[in-house]
């Protein structure tokens, strides 16, 4: 049956190490991701598009990307990814054109995938930069007859945090200025913050997704790991894009011990 709804799943901030046995902030992030992907494979329809939204590896080298591309090849999902501040964009580009698509047209929608890792400040910040903003303008001009969802790593909206706001999207003002004339932009998804948010900002549905690795506690002045057990689990975000431009979305948190969702928000 031809279902007009576009189904997406967002997985973000995996922070894979080059050596899979090495922990990230005391967590076995490799095995967490393996379990999460196996769960997605067994629960989501094959037509789901998987989006990996940056910090895929944590200062990792080619081995981490090689392992991940092998895992992705075993899934039924079409997949695309973007880099985060911890990624190596050149190594990602070397993994093939399909994973690195920047525009995906699907039914009445256009997904625009952006690289926000320009102008790094060494603390985690990143910007789109003039070339990526020009690309965004061109992509929006060329897809004026489609609803658009923009995908980027860095949050373009404040998360009210003393340590996270200084490393949000550095050129967020220019980004929002570019979007202003384009009423077809229905949603924006990002990673980076390792926590869940959903805002209506300047008329756009903006969503962040918790990580598949570890979560950060909201509204803190310095980096603080999440301490609420129900919010510590690896997570992902489901999205359904309707043919009339609506976005239905929810975050799922994955219980590693029981191999099931423990909550949805
Ligand atoms: Fe991250």
Coordinates of C-alpha atoms and ligand atoms in Angstrom, one line a residue:
X1 CA 0.0 0.0 0.0
X2 CA 1.3 3.4 -0.8
X3 CA 1.6 5.3 2.5
X4 CA 1.9 9.0 1.9
X5 CA 3.6 9.6 5.4
X6 CA 7.4 9.9 5.5
X7 CA 8.9 7.9 8.4
X8 CA 12.2 9.0 9.9
X9 CA 14.2 7.9 12.9
X10 CA 16.9 10.2 14.3
X11 CA 19.9 8.7 16.2
X12 CA 22.5 11.1 17.4
X13 CA 25.7 11.6 19.5
X14 CA 26.9 8.0 19.4
X15 CA 30.4 9.1 20.4
X16 CA 32.0 5.8 19.2
X17 CA 35.6 5.3 20.2
X18 CA 38.2 4.1 17.7
X19 CA 38.8 1.1 20.0
X20 CA 35.3 -0.4 20.6
X21 CA 36.2 -1.7 24.0
X22 CA 37.0 1.8 25.2
X23 CA 34.3 3.5 27.3
X24 CA 32.9 7.0 26.8
X25 CA 32.1 8.7 30.1
X26 CA 32.0 5.3 31.7
X27 CA 29.5 3.9 29.2
X28 CA 29.9 1.1 26.6
X29 CA 28.6 3.2 23.8
X30 CA 29.5 0.7 21.1
X31 CA 27.3 -2.0 22.6
X32 CA 24.5 0.5 23.4
X33 CA 24.4 1.6 19.8
X34 CA 24.4 -2.1 18.6
X35 CA 21.4 -2.8 20.9
X36 CA 19.6 0.3 19.8
X37 CA 20.1 -0.4 16.1
X38 CA 18.9 -4.0 16.6
X39 CA 15.9 -2.7 18.4
X40 CA 15.1 -0.3 15.5
X41 CA 15.6 -3.1 13.0
X42 CA 13.0 -5.3 14.8
X43 CA 10.5 -2.6 15.4
X44 CA 10.4 -0.1 12.5
X45 CA 9.2 -0.5 9.0
X46 CA 11.8 -1.0 6.3
X47 CA 10.8 2.3 4.5
X48 CA 12.0 4.3 7.5
X49 CA 14.8 6.7 6.8
X50 CA 17.6 6.7 9.4
X51 CA 19.3 10.0 10.1
X52 CA 22.5 10.1 12.1
X53 CA 23.0 13.7 13.3
X54 CA 26.6 14.0 14.3
X55 CA 29.1 13.2 17.0
X56 CA 29.0 9.8 15.5
X57 CA 32.5 9.1 16.7
X58 CA 34.4 10.7 19.6
X59 CA 37.7 11.9 18.3
X60 CA 37.7 8.5 16.5
X61 CA 39.7 7.5 13.5
X62 CA 38.7 5.5 10.4
X63 CA 38.1 2.3 12.3
X64 CA 35.0 3.6 14.1
X65 CA 33.5 4.8 10.8
X66 CA 34.4 1.5 9.2
X67 CA 32.6 -0.5 11.9
X68 CA 29.6 1.8 11.8
X69 CA 29.2 1.6 8.0
X70 CA 29.2 -2.2 8.3
X71 CA 26.5 -2.1 11.0
X72 CA 24.4 0.3 8.8
X73 CA 24.8 -2.0 5.8
X74 CA 23.1 -4.8 7.8
X75 CA 20.0 -2.7 8.4
X76 CA 17.1 -2.4 6.0
X77 CA 16.9 1.4 6.3
X78 CA 18.1 4.0 3.8
X79 CA 20.5 6.1 5.9
X80 CA 22.2 9.5 5.7
X81 CA 24.5 11.3 8.2
X82 CA 25.9 14.7 9.0
X83 CA 29.1 15.5 11.1
X84 CA 29.2 16.9 14.6
X85 CA 32.0 18.8 16.3
X86 CA 33.7 15.5 17.3
X87 CA 33.6 14.0 13.8
X88 CA 36.0 13.9 10.9
X89 CA 34.1 15.2 7.9
X90 CA 36.7 13.9 5.5
X91 CA 36.6 10.4 6.8
X92 CA 32.8 10.5 6.6
X93 CA 32.9 11.7 3.0
X94 CA 35.2 8.7 2.2
X95 CA 32.4 6.4 3.3
X96 CA 30.3 7.0 0.1
X97 CA 28.0 9.4 -1.5
X98 CA 24.7 7.9 -0.3
X99 CA 25.5 8.4 3.4
X100 CA 26.6 12.0 2.7
X101 CA 23.5 13.2 0.7
X102 CA 22.7 16.8 1.5
X103 CA 19.3 17.0 -0.1
X104 CA 16.7 14.1 0.0
X105 CA 13.4 14.5 -1.7
X106 CA 10.8 12.1 -0.5
X107 CA 7.2 12.3 -1.4
X108 CA 6.1 16.0 -0.8
X109 CA 9.0 16.7 1.5
X110 CA 12.6 17.8 1.1
X111 CA 15.2 17.1 3.8
X112 CA 18.2 19.4 3.8
X113 CA 21.2 18.1 5.7
X114 CA 23.7 20.7 6.8
X115 CA 27.3 20.6 8.0
X116 CA 27.6 22.9 11.1
X117 CA 31.2 22.2 11.9
X118 CA 32.8 25.3 10.4
X119 CA 34.7 27.7 12.6
X120 CA 35.2 25.3 15.6
X121 CA 36.2 27.1 18.8
X122 CA 37.8 23.9 20.3
X123 CA 35.2 23.7 23.0
X124 CA 32.4 22.2 20.8
X125 CA 30.9 25.1 19.1
X126 CA 30.4 25.1 15.3
X127 CA 28.9 27.3 12.6
X128 CA 27.4 26.8 9.2
X129 CA 29.5 29.5 7.6
X130 CA 28.9 31.4 4.4
X131 CA 29.2 28.5 2.0
X132 CA 26.7 26.3 3.8
X133 CA 24.3 29.2 4.3
X134 CA 24.5 29.8 0.5
X135 CA 23.8 26.1 -0.1
X136 CA 20.8 26.3 2.2
X137 CA 19.4 29.3 0.3
X138 CA 19.8 27.5 -3.0
X139 CA 18.3 24.3 -1.7
X140 CA 15.2 26.2 -0.3
X141 CA 14.9 28.1 -3.6
X142 CA 15.0 24.8 -5.6
X143 CA 12.4 23.1 -3.3
X144 CA 9.8 25.9 -2.9
X145 CA 7.0 23.4 -3.8
X146 CA 7.9 21.0 -1.0
X147 CA 7.7 21.0 2.8
X148 CA 11.2 21.2 4.2
X149 CA 12.9 19.6 7.2
X150 CA 16.3 20.9 8.0
X151 CA 18.8 18.6 9.7
X152 CA 21.9 19.9 11.5
X153 CA 24.1 19.0 14.5
X154 CA 24.3 22.2 16.5
X155 CA 21.2 23.6 18.2
X156 CA 20.1 26.9 16.7
X157 CA 18.0 27.8 19.8
X158 CA 19.2 28.4 23.4
X159 CA 18.9 25.5 25.9
X160 CA 19.2 27.9 28.9
X161 CA 22.5 26.5 30.0
X162 CA 25.7 28.3 31.1
X163 CA 28.0 25.8 29.4
X164 CA 25.9 24.6 26.5
X165 CA 24.7 28.0 25.1
X166 CA 28.2 29.2 24.4
X167 CA 28.7 26.2 22.1
X168 CA 25.4 26.3 20.3
X169 CA 25.2 27.1 16.6
X170 CA 27.6 30.1 16.4
X171 CA 25.8 31.7 13.4
X172 CA 22.3 31.0 14.5
X173 CA 21.2 34.6 13.8
X174 CA 22.3 34.4 10.2
X175 CA 20.7 30.9 9.9
X176 CA 17.3 32.2 11.1
X177 CA 17.7 35.3 8.8
X178 CA 18.1 32.9 5.8
X179 CA 15.0 31.0 6.7
X180 CA 12.8 34.0 7.2
X181 CA 11.4 34.3 3.6
X182 CA 10.8 30.5 3.3
X183 CA 7.4 29.5 4.7
X184 CA 7.9 25.9 3.5
X185 CA 10.3 25.1 6.4
X186 CA 8.2 23.1 8.8
X187 CA 10.8 21.6 11.1
X188 CA 14.4 21.5 12.2
X189 CA 16.1 18.6 14.0
X190 CA 19.4 18.7 15.8
X191 CA 21.6 16.7 18.1
X192 CA 24.6 18.1 20.2
X193 CA 22.8 18.9 23.5
X194 CA 22.3 15.2 24.6
X195 CA 18.8 16.1 25.9
X196 CA 15.3 16.5 24.6
X197 CA 13.8 19.8 23.6
X198 CA 10.9 20.9 21.3
X199 CA 10.3 24.5 20.6
X200 CA 8.0 26.5 18.3
X201 CA 10.6 29.1 17.3
X202 CA 9.9 31.8 14.7
X203 CA 7.0 29.6 13.5
X204 CA 9.2 26.5 13.0
X205 CA 9.0 23.2 14.9
X206 CA 12.5 22.8 16.3
X207 CA 13.5 19.5 18.0
X208 CA 16.6 18.2 19.7
X209 CA 17.2 14.5 20.4
X210 CA 18.9 12.8 23.4
X211 CA 22.0 10.8 22.6
X212 CA 22.5 7.1 22.0
X213 CA 25.5 7.4 24.3
X214 CA 25.1 9.5 27.5
X215 CA 22.7 12.3 28.4
X216 CA 23.5 15.7 29.9
X217 CA 21.3 17.3 32.5
X218 CA 19.3 20.3 31.4
X219 CA 19.9 23.9 32.5
X220 CA 23.2 23.4 34.2
X221 CA 26.1 25.9 34.4
X222 CA 28.7 23.3 33.8
X223 CA 28.7 19.9 32.2
X224 CA 26.6 17.5 34.3
X225 CA 25.6 14.0 33.4
X226 CA 21.9 13.3 33.7
X227 CA 21.1 11.8 37.1
X228 CA 17.4 11.0 36.7
X229 CA 17.3 7.3 35.9
X230 CA 14.4 7.5 33.5
X231 CA 16.2 10.1 31.4
X232 CA 19.6 8.4 31.4
X233 CA 18.8 5.7 28.8
X234 CA 20.0 5.7 25.2
X235 CA 17.3 7.4 23.1
X236 CA 16.2 8.1 19.6
X237 CA 13.5 10.3 18.0
X238 CA 10.7 9.1 15.7
X239 CA 9.2 11.5 13.2
X240 CA 6.3 11.2 10.8
X241 CA 6.0 13.8 8.1
X242 CA 2.4 14.0 6.8
X243 CA 1.4 14.8 3.3
X244 CA -0.2 18.1 4.6
X245 CA 3.0 19.3 6.2
X246 CA 2.5 18.2 9.8
X247 CA 5.2 16.7 11.9
X248 CA 4.3 14.1 14.5
X249 CA 7.3 13.2 16.6
X250 CA 8.3 11.6 19.9
X251 CA 11.4 10.6 21.7
X252 CA 11.8 7.0 22.7
X253 CA 14.1 6.0 25.5
X254 CA 15.5 2.5 25.3
X255 CA 15.9 0.2 28.2
X256 CA 19.0 -1.8 27.6
X257 CA 18.3 -4.4 30.2
X258 CA 14.8 -5.2 29.0
X259 CA 15.2 -4.5 25.3
X260 CA 12.2 -2.3 25.2
X261 CA 11.1 1.3 25.3
X262 CA 10.8 2.6 28.8
X263 CA 9.1 5.9 28.2
X264 CA 8.0 8.1 25.4
X265 CA 7.7 11.9 25.7
Ligands
LIG1 FE1 27.8 15.0 21.4

